[in-house]
Tab-separated table of C-alpha atoms in Angstrom:
chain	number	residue	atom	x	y	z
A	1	UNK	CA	0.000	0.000	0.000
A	2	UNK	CA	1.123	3.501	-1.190
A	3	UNK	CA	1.419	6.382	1.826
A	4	UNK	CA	0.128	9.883	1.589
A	5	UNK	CA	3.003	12.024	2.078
A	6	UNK	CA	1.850	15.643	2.886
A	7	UNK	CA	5.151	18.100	1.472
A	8	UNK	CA	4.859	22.005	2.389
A	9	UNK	CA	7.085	24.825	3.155
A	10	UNK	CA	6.061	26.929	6.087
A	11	UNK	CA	7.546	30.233	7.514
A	12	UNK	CA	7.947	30.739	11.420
A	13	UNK	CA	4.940	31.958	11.810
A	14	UNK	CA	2.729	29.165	9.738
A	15	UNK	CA	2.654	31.092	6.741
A	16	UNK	CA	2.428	28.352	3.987
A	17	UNK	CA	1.777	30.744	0.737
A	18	UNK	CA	5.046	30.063	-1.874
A	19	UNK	CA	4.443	33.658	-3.212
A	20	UNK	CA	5.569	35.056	0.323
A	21	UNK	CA	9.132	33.573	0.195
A	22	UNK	CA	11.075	31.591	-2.463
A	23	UNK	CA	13.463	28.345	-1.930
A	24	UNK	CA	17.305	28.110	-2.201
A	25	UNK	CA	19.099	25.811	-3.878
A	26	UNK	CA	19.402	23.243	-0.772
A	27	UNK	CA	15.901	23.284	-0.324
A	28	UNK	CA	15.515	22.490	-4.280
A	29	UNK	CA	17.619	19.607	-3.732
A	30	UNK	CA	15.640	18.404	-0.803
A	31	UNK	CA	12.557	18.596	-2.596
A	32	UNK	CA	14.500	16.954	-5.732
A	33	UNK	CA	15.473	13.903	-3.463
A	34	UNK	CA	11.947	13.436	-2.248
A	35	UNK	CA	10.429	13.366	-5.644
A	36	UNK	CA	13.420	10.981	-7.061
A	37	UNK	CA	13.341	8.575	-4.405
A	38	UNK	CA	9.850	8.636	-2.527
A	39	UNK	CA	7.104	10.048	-5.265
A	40	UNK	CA	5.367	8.055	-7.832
A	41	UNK	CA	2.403	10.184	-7.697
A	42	UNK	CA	1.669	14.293	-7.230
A	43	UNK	CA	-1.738	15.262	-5.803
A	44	UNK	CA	-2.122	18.762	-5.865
A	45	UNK	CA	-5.675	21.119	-6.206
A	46	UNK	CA	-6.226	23.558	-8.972
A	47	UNK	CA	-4.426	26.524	-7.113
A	48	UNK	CA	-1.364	24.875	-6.539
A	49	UNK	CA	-1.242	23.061	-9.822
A	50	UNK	CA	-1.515	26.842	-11.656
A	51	UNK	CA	1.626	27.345	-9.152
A	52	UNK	CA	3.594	25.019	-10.631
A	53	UNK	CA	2.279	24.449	-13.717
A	54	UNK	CA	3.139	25.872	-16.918
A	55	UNK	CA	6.172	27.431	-14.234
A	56	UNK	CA	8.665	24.067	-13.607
A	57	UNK	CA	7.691	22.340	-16.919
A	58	UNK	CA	8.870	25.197	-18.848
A	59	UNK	CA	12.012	25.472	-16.823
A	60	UNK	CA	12.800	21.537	-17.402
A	61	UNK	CA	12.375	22.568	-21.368
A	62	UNK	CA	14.182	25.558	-21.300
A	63	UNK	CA	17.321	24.655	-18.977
A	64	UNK	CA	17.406	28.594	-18.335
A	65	UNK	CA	17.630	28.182	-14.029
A	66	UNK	CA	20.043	27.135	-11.627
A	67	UNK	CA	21.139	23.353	-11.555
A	68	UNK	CA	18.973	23.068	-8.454
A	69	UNK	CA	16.170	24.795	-10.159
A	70	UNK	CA	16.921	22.290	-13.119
A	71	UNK	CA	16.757	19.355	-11.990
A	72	UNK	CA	13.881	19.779	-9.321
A	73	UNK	CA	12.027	20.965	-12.591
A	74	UNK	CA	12.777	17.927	-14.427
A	75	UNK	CA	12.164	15.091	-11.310
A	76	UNK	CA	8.434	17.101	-10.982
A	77	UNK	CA	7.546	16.989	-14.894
A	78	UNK	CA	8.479	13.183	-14.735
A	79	UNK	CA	5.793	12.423	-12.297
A	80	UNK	CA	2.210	11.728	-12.938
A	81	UNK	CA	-0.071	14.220	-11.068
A	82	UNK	CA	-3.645	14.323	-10.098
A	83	UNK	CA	-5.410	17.809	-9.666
A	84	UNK	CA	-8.557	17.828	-8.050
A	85	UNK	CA	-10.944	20.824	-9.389
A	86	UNK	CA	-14.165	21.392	-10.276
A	87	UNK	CA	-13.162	24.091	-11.874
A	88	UNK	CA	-10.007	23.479	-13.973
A	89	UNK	CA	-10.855	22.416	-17.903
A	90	UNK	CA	-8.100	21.047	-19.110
A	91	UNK	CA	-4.369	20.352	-17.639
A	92	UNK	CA	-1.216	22.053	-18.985
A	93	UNK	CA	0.624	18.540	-19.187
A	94	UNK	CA	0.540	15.406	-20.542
A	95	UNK	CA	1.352	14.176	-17.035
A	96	UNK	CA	-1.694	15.420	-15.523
A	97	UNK	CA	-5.613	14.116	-14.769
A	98	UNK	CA	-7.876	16.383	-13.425
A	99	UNK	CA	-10.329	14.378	-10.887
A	100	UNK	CA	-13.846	15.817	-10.334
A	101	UNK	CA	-15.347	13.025	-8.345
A	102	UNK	CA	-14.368	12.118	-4.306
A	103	UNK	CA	-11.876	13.176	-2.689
A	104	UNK	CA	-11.686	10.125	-0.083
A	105	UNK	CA	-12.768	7.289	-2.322
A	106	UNK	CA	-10.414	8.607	-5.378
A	107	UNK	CA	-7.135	8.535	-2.665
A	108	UNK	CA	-8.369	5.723	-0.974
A	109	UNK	CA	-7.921	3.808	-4.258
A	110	UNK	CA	-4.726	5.267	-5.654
A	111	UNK	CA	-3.252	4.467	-2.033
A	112	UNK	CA	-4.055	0.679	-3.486
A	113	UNK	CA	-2.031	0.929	-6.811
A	114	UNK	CA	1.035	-0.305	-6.571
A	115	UNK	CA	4.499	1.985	-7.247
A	116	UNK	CA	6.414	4.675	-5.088
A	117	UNK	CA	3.878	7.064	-2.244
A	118	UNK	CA	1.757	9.605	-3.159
A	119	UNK	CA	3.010	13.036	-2.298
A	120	UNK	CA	0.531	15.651	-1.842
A	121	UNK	CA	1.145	19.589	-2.124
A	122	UNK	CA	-0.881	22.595	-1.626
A	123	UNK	CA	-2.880	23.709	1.260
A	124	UNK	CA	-6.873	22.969	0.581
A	125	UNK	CA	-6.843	19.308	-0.703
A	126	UNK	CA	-4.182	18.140	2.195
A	127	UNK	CA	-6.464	19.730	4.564
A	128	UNK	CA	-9.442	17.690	3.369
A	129	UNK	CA	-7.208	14.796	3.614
A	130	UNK	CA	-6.091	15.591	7.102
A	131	UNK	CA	-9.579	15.749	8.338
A	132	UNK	CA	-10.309	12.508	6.808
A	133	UNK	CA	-7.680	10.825	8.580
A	134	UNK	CA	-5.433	9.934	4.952
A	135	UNK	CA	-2.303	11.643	5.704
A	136	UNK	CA	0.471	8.848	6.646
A	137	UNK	CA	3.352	11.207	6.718
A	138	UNK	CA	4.109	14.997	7.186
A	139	UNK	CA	7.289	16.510	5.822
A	140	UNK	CA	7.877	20.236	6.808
A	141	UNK	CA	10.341	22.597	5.517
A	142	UNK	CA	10.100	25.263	7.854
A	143	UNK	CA	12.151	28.957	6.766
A	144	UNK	CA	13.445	31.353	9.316
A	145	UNK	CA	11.376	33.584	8.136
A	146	UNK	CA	8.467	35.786	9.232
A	147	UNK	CA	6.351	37.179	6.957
A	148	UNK	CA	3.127	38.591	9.032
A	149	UNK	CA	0.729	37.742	6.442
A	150	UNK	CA	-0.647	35.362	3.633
A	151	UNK	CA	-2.158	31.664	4.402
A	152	UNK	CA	-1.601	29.841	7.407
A	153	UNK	CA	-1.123	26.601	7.556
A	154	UNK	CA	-4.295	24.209	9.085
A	155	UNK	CA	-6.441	27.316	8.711
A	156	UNK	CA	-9.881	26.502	9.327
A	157	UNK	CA	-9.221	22.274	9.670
A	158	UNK	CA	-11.575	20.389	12.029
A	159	UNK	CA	-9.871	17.101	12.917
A	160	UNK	CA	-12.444	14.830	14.220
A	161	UNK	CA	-9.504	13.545	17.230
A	162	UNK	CA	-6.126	14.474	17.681
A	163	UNK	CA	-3.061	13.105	15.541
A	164	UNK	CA	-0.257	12.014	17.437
A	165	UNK	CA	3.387	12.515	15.200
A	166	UNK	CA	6.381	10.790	15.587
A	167	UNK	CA	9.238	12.289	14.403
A	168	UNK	CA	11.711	10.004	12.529
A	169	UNK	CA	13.838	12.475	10.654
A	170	UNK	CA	15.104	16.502	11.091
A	171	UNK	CA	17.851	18.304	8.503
A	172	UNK	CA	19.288	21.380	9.499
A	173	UNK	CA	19.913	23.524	6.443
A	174	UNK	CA	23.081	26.100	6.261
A	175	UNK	CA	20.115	28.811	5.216
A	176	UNK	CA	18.957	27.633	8.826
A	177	UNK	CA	15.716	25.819	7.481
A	178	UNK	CA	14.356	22.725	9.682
A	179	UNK	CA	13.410	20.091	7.410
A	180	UNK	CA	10.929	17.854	9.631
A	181	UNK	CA	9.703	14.419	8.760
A	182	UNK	CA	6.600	12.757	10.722
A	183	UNK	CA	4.454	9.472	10.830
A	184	UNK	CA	0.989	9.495	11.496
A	185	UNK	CA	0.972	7.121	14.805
């Protein structure tokens, strides 16, 4: 069985919107590593798809960033990814299927198929996916950094019990980023 693998960066004070702060190269690499050795799947809804798509395809095409920048580019346009949206009509990749139907039953089943974990970005469908109890791992990047505004992170979710976390992994980055790694116990 595949795990859900919820992948965000967060600032110090739980902001969680990319457009607030931007990644170095380390982090690039750390995100490169997890979607090399880890992902076999991207779940992401339609406002963080638009985020990243047409953005790291392009780069992966056009070579024109750092090596970091490069190569996370071209491990994310290797990978299959699922947007849910209601809204989205089409998908800017040949890598990509937009899902309409449930949430739950639709994850439920991919976690089923066999291959490498699903990795889920974003902030709206991980939070559905926390309240239903499908998140088996949490992996937080978190920037010394505080911003004062934008999204928070767990805004507005309504667990139905507590989650206890284990933590089974920590990085110290020389920009001074925690990289955290959880299991659901």
């Amino acid at each position: 069985m595949r795990n859900v693998i919820y992948s965000i960066n967060i600032t110090l004070d739980g902001c969680c919107d990319h457009t607030k702060f931007k990644p170095d190269e380390d982090l690039h690499e750390h995100y490169t590593h997890l979607l090399r050795d880890d992902a076999g799947l991207l779940v992401y809804g339609r406002k963080t798809y638009q985020l990243m798509v047409p953005y790291w395809p392009d780069i992966a095409k056009s070579q024109s960033e750092s090596k970091a920048d490069i190569e996370f580019a071209q491990a994310f346009d290797s990978l299959n990814k699922i947007v849910f949206s209601r809204s989205l009509g089409s998908a800017e990749d040949k890598n990509t299927r937009i899902v309409r139907s449930n949430l739950r039953d639709e994850i439920l089943k991919l976690k089923q198929e066999p291959g490498k974990n699903i990795v889920v970005g974003g902030v709206d469908v991980p939070s559905q996916l926390m309240e239903l109890g499908l998140i088996d791992e949490y992996r937080f990047v978190i920037a010394p950094i505080i911003v004062g505004e934008g999204r928070r992170l767990f805004e507005g979710v309504n667990l139905p019990e507590k989650y206890r976390l284990k933590l089974v992994e920590s990085k110290t980055f020389e920009s001074g980023c925690v990289a955290l790694r959880y299991l659901k116990q």
